[in-house]
Short mmCIF file of C-alpha atoms and ligand atoms in Angstrom, two decimals:
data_model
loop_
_atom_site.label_atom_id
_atom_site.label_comp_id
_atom_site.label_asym_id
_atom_site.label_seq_id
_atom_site.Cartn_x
_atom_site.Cartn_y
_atom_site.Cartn_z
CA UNK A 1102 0.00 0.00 0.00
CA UNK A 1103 2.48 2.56 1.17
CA UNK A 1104 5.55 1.13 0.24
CA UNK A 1105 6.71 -0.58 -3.38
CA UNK A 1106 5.75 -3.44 -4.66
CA UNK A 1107 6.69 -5.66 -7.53
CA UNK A 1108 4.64 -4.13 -9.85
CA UNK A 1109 3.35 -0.79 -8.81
CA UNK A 1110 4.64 2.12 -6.71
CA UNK A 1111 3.38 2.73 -2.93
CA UNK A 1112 1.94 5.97 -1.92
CA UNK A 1113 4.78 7.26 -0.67
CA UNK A 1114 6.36 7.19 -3.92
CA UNK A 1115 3.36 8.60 -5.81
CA UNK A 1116 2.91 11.33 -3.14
CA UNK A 1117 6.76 11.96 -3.60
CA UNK A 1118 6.38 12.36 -7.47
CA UNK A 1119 3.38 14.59 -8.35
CA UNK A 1120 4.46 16.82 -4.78
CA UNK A 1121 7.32 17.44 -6.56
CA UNK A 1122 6.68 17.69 -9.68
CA UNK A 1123 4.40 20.19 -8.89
CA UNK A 1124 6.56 22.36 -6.53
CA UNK A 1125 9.10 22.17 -9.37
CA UNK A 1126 6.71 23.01 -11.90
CA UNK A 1127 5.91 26.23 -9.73
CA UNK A 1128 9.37 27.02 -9.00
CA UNK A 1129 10.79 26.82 -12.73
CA UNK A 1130 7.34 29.42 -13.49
CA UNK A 1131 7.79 31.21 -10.35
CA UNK A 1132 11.60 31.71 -10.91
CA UNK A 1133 11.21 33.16 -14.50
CA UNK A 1134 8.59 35.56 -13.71
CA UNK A 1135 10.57 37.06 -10.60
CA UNK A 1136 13.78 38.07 -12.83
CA UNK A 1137 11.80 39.20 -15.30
CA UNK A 1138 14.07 42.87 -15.40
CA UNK A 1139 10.87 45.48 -15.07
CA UNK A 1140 9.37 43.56 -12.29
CA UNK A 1141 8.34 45.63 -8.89
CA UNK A 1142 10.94 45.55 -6.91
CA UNK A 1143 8.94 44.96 -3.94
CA UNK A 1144 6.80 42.10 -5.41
CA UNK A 1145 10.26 40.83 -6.78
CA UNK A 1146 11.85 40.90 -3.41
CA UNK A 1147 8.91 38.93 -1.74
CA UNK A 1148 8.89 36.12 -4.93
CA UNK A 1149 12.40 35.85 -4.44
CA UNK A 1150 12.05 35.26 -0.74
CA UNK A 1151 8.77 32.36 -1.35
CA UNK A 1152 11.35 30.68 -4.43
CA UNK A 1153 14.08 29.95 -2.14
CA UNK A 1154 11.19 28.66 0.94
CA UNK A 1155 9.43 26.54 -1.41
CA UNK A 1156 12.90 25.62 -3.67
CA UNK A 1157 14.14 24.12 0.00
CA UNK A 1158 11.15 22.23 0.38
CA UNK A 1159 11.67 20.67 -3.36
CA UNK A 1160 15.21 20.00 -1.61
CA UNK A 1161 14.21 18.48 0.99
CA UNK A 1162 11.36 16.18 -0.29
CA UNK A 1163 13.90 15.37 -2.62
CA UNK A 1164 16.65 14.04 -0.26
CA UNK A 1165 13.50 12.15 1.00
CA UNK A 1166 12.82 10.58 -1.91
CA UNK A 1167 16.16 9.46 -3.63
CA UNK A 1168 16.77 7.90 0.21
CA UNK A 1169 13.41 6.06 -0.38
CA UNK A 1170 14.17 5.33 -3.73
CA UNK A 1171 17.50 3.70 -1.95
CA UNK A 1172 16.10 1.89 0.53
CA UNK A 1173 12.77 0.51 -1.38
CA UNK A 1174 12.80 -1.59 -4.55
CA UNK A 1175 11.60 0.23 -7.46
CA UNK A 1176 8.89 -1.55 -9.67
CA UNK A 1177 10.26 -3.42 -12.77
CA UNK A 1178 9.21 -1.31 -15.62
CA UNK A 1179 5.96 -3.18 -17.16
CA UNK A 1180 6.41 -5.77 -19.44
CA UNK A 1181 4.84 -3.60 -22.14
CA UNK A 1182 8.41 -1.72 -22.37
CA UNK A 1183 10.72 -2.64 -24.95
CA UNK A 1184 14.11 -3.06 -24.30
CA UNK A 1185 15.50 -0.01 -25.54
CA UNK A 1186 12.30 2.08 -23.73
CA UNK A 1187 13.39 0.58 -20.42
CA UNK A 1188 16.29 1.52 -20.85
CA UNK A 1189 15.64 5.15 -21.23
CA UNK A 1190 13.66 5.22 -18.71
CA UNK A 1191 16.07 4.26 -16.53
CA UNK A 1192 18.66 6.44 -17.31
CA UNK A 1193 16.17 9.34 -17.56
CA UNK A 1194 14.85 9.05 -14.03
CA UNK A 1195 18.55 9.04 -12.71
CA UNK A 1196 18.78 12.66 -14.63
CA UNK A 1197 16.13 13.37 -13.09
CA UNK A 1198 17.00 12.44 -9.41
CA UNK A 1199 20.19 13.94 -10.14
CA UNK A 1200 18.95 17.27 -11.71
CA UNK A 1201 16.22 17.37 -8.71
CA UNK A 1202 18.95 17.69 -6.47
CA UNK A 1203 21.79 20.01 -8.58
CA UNK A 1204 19.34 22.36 -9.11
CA UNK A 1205 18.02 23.04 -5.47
CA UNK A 1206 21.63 23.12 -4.42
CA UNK A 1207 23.15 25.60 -6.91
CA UNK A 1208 20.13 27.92 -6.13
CA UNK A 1209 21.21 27.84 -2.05
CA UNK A 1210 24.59 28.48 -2.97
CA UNK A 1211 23.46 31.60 -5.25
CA UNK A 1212 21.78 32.71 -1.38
CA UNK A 1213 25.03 31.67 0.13
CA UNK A 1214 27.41 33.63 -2.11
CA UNK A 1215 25.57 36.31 -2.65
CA UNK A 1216 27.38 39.85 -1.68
CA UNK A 1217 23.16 40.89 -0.87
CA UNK A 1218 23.89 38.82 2.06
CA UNK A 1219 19.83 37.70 1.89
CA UNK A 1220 19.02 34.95 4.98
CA UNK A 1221 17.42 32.22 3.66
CA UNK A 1222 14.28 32.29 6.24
CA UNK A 1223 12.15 29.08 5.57
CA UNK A 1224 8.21 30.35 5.34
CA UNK A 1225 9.41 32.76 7.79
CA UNK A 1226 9.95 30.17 10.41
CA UNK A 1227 13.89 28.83 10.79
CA UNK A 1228 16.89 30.90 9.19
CA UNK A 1229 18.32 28.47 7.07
CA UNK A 1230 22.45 28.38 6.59
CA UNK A 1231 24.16 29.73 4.23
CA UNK A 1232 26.55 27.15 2.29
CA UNK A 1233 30.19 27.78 3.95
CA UNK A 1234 31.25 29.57 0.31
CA UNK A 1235 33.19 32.51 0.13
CA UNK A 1236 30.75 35.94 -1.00
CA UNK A 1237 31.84 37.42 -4.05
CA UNK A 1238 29.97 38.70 -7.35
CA UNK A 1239 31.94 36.14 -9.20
CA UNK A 1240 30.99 33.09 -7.05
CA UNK A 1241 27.09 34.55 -7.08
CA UNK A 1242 27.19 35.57 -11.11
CA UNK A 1243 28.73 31.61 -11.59
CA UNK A 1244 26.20 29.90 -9.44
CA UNK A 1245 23.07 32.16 -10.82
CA UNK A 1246 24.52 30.78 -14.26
CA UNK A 1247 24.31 27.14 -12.77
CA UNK A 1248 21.17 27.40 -11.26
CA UNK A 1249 19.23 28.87 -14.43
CA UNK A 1250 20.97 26.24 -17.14
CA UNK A 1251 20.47 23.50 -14.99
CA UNK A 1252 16.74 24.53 -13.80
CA UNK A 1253 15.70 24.73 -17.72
CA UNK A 1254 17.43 21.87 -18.55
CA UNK A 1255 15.46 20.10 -15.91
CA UNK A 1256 12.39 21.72 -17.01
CA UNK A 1257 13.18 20.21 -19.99
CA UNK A 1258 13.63 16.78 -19.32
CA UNK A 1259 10.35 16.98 -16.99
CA UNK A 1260 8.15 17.43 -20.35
CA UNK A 1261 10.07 14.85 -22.14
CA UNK A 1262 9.70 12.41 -19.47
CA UNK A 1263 5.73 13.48 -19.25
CA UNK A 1264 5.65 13.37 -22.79
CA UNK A 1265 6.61 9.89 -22.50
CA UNK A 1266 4.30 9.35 -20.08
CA UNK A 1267 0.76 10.56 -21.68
CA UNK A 1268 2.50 8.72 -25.10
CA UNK A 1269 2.55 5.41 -22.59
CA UNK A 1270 -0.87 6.42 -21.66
CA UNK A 1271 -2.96 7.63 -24.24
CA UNK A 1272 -1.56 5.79 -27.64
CA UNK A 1273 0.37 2.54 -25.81
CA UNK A 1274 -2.60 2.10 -23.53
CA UNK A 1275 -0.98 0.41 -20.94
CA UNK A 1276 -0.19 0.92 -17.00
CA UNK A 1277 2.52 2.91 -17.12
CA UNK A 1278 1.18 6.40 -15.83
CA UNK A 1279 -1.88 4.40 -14.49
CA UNK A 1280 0.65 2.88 -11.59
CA UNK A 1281 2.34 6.33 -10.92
CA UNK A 1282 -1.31 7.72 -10.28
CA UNK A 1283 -1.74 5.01 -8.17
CA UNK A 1284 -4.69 3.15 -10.13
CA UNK A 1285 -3.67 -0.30 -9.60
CA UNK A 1286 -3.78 -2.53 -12.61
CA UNK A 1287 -5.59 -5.56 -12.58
CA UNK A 1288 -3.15 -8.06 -11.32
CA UNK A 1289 -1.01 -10.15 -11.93
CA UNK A 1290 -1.98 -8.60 -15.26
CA UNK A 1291 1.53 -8.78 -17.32
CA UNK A 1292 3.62 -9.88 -13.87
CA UNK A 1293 3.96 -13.58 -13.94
CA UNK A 1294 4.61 -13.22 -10.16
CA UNK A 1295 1.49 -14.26 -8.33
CA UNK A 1296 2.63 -14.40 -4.74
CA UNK A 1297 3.02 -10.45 -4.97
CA UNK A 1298 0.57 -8.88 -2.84
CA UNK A 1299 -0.09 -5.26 -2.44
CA UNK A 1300 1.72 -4.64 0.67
CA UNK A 1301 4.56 -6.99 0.35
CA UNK A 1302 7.87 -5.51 -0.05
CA UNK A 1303 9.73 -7.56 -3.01
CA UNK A 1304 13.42 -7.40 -2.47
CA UNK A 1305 14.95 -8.93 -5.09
CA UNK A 1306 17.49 -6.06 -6.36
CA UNK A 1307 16.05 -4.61 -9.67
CA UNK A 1308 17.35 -1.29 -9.97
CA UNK B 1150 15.67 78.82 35.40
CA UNK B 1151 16.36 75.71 35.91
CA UNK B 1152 17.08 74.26 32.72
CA UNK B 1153 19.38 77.54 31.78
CA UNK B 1154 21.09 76.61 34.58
CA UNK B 1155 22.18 73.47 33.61
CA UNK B 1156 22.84 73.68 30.71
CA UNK B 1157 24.95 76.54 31.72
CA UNK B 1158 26.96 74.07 34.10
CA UNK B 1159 26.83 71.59 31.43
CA UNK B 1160 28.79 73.80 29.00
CA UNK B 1161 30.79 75.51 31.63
CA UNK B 1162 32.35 71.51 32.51
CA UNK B 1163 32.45 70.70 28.82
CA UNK B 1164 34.66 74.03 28.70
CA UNK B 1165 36.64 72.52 31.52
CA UNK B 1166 36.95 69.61 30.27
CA UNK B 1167 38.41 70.72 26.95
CA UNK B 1168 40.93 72.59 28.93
CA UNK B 1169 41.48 74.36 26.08
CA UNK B 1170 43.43 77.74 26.57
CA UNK B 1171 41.31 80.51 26.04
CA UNK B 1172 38.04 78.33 27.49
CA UNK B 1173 39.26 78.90 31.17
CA UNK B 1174 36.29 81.02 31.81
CA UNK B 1175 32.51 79.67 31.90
CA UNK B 1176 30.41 79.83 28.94
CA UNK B 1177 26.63 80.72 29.56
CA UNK B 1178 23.94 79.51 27.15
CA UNK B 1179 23.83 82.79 25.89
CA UNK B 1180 27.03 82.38 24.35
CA UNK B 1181 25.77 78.87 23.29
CA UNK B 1182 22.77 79.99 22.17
CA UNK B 1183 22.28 81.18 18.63
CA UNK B 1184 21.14 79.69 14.73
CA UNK B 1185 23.50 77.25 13.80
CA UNK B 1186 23.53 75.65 10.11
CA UNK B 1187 24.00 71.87 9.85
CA UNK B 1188 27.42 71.02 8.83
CA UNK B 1189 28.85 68.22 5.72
CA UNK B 1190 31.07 66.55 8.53
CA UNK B 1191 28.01 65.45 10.41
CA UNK B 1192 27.44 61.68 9.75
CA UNK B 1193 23.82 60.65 9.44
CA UNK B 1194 24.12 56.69 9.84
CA UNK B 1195 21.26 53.39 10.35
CA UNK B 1196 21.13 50.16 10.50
CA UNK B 1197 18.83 47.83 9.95
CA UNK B 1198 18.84 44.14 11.74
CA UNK B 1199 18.45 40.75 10.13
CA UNK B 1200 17.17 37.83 11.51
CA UNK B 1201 20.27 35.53 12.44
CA UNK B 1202 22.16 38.06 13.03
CA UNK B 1203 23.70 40.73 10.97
CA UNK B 1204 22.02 43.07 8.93
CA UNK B 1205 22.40 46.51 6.77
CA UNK B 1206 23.96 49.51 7.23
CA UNK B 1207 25.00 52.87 5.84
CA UNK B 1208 24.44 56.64 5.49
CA UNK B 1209 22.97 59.40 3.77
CA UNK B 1210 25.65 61.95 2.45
CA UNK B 1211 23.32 64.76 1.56
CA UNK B 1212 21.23 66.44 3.69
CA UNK B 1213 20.69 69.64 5.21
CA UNK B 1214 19.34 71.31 8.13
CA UNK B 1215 19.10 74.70 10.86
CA UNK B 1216 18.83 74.19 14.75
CA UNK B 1217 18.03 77.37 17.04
CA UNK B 1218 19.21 76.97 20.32
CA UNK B 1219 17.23 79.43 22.66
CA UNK B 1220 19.03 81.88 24.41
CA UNK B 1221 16.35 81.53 27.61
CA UNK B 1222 14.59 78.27 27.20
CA UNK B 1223 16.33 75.50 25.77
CA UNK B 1224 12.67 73.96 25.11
CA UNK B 1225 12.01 76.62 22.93
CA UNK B 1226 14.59 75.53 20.99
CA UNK B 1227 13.92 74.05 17.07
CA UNK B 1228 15.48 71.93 15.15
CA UNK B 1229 14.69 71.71 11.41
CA UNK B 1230 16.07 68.65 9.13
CA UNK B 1231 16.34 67.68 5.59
CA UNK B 1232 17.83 64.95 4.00
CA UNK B 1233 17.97 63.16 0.38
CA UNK B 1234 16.98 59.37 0.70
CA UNK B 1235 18.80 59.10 -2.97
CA UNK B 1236 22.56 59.75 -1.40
CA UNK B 1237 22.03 56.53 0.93
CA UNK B 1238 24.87 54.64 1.01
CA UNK B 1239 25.53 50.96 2.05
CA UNK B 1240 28.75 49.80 0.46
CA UNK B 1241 26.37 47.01 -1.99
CA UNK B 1242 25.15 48.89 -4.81
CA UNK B 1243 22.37 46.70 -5.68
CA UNK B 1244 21.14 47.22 -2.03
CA UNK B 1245 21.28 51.01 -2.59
CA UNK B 1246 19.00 51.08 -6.01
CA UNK B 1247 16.42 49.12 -3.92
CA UNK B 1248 16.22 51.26 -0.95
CA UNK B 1249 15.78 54.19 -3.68
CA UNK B 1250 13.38 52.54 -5.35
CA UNK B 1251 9.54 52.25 -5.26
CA UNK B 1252 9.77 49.79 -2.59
CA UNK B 1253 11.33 51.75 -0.05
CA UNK B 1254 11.95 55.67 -0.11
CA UNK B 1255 10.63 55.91 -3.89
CA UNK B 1256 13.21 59.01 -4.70
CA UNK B 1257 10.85 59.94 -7.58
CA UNK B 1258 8.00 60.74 -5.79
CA UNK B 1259 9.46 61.42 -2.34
CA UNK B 1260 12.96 63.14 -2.70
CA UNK B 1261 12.83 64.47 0.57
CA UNK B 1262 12.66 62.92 4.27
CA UNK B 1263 12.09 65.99 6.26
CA UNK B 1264 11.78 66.23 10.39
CA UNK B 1265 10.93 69.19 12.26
CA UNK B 1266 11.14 69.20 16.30
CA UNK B 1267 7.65 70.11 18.34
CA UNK B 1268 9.07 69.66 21.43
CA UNK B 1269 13.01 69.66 23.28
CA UNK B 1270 13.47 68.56 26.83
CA UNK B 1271 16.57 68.36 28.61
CA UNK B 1272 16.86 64.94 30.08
CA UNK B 1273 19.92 64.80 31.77
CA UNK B 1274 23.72 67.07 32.20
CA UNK B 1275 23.91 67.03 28.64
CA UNK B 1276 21.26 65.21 27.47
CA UNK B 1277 18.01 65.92 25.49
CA UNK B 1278 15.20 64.55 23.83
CA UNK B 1279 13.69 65.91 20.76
CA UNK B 1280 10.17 65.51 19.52
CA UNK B 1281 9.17 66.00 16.35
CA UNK B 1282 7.36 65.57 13.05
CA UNK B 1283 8.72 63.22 10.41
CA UNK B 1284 7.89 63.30 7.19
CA UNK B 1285 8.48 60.00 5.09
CA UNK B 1286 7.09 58.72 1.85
CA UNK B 1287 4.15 61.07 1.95
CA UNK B 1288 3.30 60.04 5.51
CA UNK B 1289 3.88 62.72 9.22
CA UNK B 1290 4.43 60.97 12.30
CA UNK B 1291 5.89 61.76 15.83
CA UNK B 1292 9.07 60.49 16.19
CA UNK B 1293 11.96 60.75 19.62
CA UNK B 1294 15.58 61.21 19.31
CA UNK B 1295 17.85 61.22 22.10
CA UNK B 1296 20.56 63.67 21.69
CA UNK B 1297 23.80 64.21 23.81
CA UNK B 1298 25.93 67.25 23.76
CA UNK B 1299 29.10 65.92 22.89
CA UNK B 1300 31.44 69.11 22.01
CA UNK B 1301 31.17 72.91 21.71
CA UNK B 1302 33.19 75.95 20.75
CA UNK B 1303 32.54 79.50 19.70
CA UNK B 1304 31.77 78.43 16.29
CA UNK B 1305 30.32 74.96 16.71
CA UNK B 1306 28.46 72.77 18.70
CA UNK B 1307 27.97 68.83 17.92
CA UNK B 1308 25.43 66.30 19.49
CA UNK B 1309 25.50 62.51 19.57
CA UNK B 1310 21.91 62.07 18.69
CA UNK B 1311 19.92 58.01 18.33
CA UNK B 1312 16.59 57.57 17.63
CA UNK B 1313 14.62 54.12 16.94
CA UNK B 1314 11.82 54.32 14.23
CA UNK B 1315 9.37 51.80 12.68
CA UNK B 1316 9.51 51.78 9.14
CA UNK B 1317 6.70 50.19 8.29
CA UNK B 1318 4.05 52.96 9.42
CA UNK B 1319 5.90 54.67 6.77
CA UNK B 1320 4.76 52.26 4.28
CA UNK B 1321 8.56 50.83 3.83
CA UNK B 1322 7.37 47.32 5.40
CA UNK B 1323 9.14 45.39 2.67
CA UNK B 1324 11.68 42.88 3.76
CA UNK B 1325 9.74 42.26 7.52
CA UNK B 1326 10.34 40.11 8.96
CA UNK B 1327 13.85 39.18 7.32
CA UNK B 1328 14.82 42.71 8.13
CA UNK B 1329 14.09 44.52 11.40
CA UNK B 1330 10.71 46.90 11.46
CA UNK B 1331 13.15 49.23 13.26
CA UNK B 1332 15.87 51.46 11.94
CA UNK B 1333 18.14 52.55 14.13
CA UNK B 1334 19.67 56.10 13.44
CA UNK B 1335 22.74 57.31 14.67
CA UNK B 1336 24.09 60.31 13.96
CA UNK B 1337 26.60 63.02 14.99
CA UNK B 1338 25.22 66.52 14.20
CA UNK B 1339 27.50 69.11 13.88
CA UNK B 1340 26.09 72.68 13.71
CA UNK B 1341 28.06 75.39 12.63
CA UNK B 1342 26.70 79.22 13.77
CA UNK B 1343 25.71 81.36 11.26
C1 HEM C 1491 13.94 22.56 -7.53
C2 HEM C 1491 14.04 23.73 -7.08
C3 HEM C 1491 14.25 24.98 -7.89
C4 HEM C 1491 13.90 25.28 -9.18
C5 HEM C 1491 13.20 24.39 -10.20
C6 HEM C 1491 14.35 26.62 -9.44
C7 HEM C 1491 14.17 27.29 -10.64
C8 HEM C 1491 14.62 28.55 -10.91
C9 HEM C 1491 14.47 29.26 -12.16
C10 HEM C 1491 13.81 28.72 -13.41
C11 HEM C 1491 15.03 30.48 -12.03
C12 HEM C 1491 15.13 31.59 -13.08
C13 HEM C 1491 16.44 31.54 -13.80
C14 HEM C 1491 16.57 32.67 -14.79
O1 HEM C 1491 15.65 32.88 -15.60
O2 HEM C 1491 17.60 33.33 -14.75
C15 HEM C 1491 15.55 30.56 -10.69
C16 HEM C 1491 16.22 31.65 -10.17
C17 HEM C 1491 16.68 31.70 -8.86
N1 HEM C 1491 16.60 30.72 -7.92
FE1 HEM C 1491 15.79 28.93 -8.11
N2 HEM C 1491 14.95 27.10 -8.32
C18 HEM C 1491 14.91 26.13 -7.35
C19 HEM C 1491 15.41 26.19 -6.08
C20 HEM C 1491 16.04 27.29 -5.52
C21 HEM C 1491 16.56 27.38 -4.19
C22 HEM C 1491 16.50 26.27 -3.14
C23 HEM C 1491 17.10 28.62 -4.05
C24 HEM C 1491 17.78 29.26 -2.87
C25 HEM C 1491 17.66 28.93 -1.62
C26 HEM C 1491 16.93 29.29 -5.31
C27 HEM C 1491 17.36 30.57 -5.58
C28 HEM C 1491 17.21 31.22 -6.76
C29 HEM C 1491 17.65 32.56 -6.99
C30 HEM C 1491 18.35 33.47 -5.95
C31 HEM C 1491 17.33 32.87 -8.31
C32 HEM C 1491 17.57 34.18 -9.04
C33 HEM C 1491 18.86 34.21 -9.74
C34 HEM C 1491 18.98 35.56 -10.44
O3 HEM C 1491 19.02 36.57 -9.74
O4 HEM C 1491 19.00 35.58 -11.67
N3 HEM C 1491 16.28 28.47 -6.20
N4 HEM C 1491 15.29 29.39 -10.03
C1 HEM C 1492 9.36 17.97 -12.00
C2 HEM C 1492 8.69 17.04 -12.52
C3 HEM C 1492 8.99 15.56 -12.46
C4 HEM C 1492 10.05 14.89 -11.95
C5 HEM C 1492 11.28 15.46 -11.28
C6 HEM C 1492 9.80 13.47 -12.16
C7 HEM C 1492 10.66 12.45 -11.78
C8 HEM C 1492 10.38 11.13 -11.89
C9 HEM C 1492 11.21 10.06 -11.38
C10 HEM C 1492 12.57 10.27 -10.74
C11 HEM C 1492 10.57 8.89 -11.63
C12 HEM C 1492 11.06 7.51 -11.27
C13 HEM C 1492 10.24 6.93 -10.17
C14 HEM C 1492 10.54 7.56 -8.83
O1 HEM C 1492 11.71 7.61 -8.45
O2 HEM C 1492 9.59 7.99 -8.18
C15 HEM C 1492 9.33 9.22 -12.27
C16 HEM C 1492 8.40 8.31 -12.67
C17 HEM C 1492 7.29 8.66 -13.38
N1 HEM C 1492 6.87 9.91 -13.74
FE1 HEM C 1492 7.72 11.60 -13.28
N2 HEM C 1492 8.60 13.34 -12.80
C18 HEM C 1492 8.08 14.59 -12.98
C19 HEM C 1492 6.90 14.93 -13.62
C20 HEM C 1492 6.07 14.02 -14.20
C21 HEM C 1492 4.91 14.35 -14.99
C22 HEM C 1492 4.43 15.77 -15.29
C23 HEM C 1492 4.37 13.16 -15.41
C24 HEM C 1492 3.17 12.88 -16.24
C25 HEM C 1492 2.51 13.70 -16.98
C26 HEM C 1492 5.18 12.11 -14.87
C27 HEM C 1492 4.94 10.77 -15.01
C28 HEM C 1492 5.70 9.77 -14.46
C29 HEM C 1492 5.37 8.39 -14.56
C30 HEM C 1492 4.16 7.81 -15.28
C31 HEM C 1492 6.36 7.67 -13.89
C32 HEM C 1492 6.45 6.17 -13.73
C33 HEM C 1492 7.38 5.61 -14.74
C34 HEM C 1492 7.58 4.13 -14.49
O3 HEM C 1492 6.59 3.45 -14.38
O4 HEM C 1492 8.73 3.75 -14.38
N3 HEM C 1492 6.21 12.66 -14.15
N4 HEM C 1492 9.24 10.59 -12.43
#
């Protein structure tokens, strides 16, 4: 139910995915409109301060997850997958894990380099470090560089990867985005393991 | 009476104090007394806290002003102040073309922060505190500053002088609660007679 199973992802998992996917969604829109260059400088202040609250929660959940992602057994990919389509998938999630947690990163050390000296204060609730890097325009103008390449490139990726998903969906017809919305296909459907049940953690290693 | 008379000790030790030859007599607030102009050397300085420590701080480097010290009453003295939010300096240039702009002092429409004392009382020796109106981003409001007679001369007198003051009344709340609600001035005001 919660966790992984053979053949479909627990809740945790699916809550993982579409939480982030939507704070990152909202962050990559959220941190183009705020640098727009003729924004209010108030307004742009405040959007500034909600990116980095909410980009630290994207962090976070996202240490979460890879560390579930670790510990649990991901599904095998359905059977429906080709060889080849497995395979990108595979290496595209990994991107994705990876850029998840790049991208987060290089925005706190933009904060923590900064010569604007800004405190990162979380939703206004706990001052957040600063990364022990050294302030200078240079460092700041390199990681702002970082952060914006790698935050489209992720953006990026994301629709690929959901283009894949709705092409899985709506012209392959089979379970793929079905399992990661947590509709449960009708088992043992393609799996030729019966003895997986719903809550049963399988632990053979199929990363 | 009373307050002439101290300040008239209150000068007359500062005079001492100064040993200076030529200041071995004691000086009377009549000699203090007088229209003095606000001089360039005085230093009008803030500072702003951050949560977690820190915070910003810096100057403005124009600004102008009179003060009348009152030959009988020193509460019937007035003190008139100008300055030019535009000149504020920080040492972070990016910080200074914020504080300009329409989020906090809005130079455009508000060149001017302007204060203008209602009330003086002496508070101590050499210690007073000034009431007045200040004028901010199109709003008035009483403000206090604590001033302290710090050094005086034929031709000058200079005061120590703090005040605290919410910002956000002033419609400057931006940044709260990163950065304080209160600014903290201080400044040395040196007045030179005209
Ligand atoms: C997954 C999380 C995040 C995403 C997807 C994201 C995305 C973005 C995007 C798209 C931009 C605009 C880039 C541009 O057009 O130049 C941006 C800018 C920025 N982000 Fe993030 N961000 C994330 C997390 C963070 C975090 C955690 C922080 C800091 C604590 C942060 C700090 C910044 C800053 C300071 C800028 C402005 C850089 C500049 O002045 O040009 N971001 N971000
Ligand atoms: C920021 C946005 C997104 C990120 C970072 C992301 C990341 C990932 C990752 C890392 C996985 C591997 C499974 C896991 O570790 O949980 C995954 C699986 C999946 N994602 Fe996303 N995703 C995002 C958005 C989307 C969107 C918008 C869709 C659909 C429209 C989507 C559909 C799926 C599906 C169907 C799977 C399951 C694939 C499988 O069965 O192996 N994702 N996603």
């Amino acid at each position: 139910m919660w966790r992984n199973d053979r053949s479909s992802f627990g809740w945790i998992a699916i809550i993982l995915h579409w939480t982030i996917a939507l704070l990152i969604g909202g962050l990559v829109i959220l941190g183009y409109v705020m640098t727009r260059p003729d924004i209010d400088p108030e307004l742009q202040f405040e959007l500034y301060q909600w990116h980095k609250s909410f980009g630290m929660l994207a962090l976070a959940l996202t240490v979460v997850r890879i560390a579930w992602w670790w510990l649990e057994v991901p599904p095998a990919h359905p059977a429906t997958l080709s060889r080849y389509e497995a395979r990108a998938a595979t290496a595209t999630h990994a991107l994705l894990r990876m850029l998840t947690l790049a991208v987060p990163l290089a925005g706190w050390a933009i904060a923590s380099t900064s010569t604007l000296a800004i405190p990162t204060f979380f939703f206004d609730l706990v001052v957040i470090p600063h990364l022990p890097f050294e302030k200078s325009e240079a460092a700041e103008a390199f990681w702002t560089m970082a952060h914006s390449w790698l935050a489209y490139g992720l953006a990026g990726i994301v629709l690929l990867h959901a283009a894949a998903a709705l092409v899985h969906h709506f012209l392959y017809r089979d379970e793929v985005l079905r399992r990661m919305l947590g509709i449960l296909p009708r088992r043992p459907a393609s799996n030729t393991d019966t003895s997986a049940s719903g809550s049963e953690k399988w632990d053979i290693g199929q990363r | 009476m009373g307050h002439r008379a101290t300040l008239r000790t209150m000068i007359a030790g500062l005079a001492l104090l100064a040993a200076t030859p030529g200041w071995g007599h004691a000086v009377s607030l009549d000699d203090a007394a007088g229209r003095y102009a606000i001089d360039r050397s005085s230093r009008i300085g803030f500072s702003v806290g951050q949560v977690g420590g820190g915070g910003i701080s810096g100057k403005f480097t124009k600004f102008s002003g009179t003060f009348n010290l009152d030959q009988h009453d020193i509460g019937k003295s007035v003190v008139e102040f100008s300055l030019f939010p535009e000149t504020v300096a920080t040492g972070e240039p990016r910080v200074e073309s914020f504080l300009r702009s329409r989020a906090i002092f809005d130079i455009k429409d508000f060149p001017q922060i302007v204060f203008r004392s209602t009330k003086i009382s002496q508070t101590g020796e050499n210690t007073a505190e000034i009431e007045g109106k200040l004028t901010a981003r199109g709003t008035t409001r009483t403000e206090r500053f604590q001033a302290e007679l710090t050094k005086w001369n034929a031709h000058a007198i200079s005061f120590h002088i703090k005040g605290n003051i919410y910002r956000a009344p002033y419609n400057m709340a931006v940044g709260i609660p990163i950065y304080s609600n209160v600014v903290q001035f201080d400044m040395t005001v040196n007045g030179v007679r005209r």
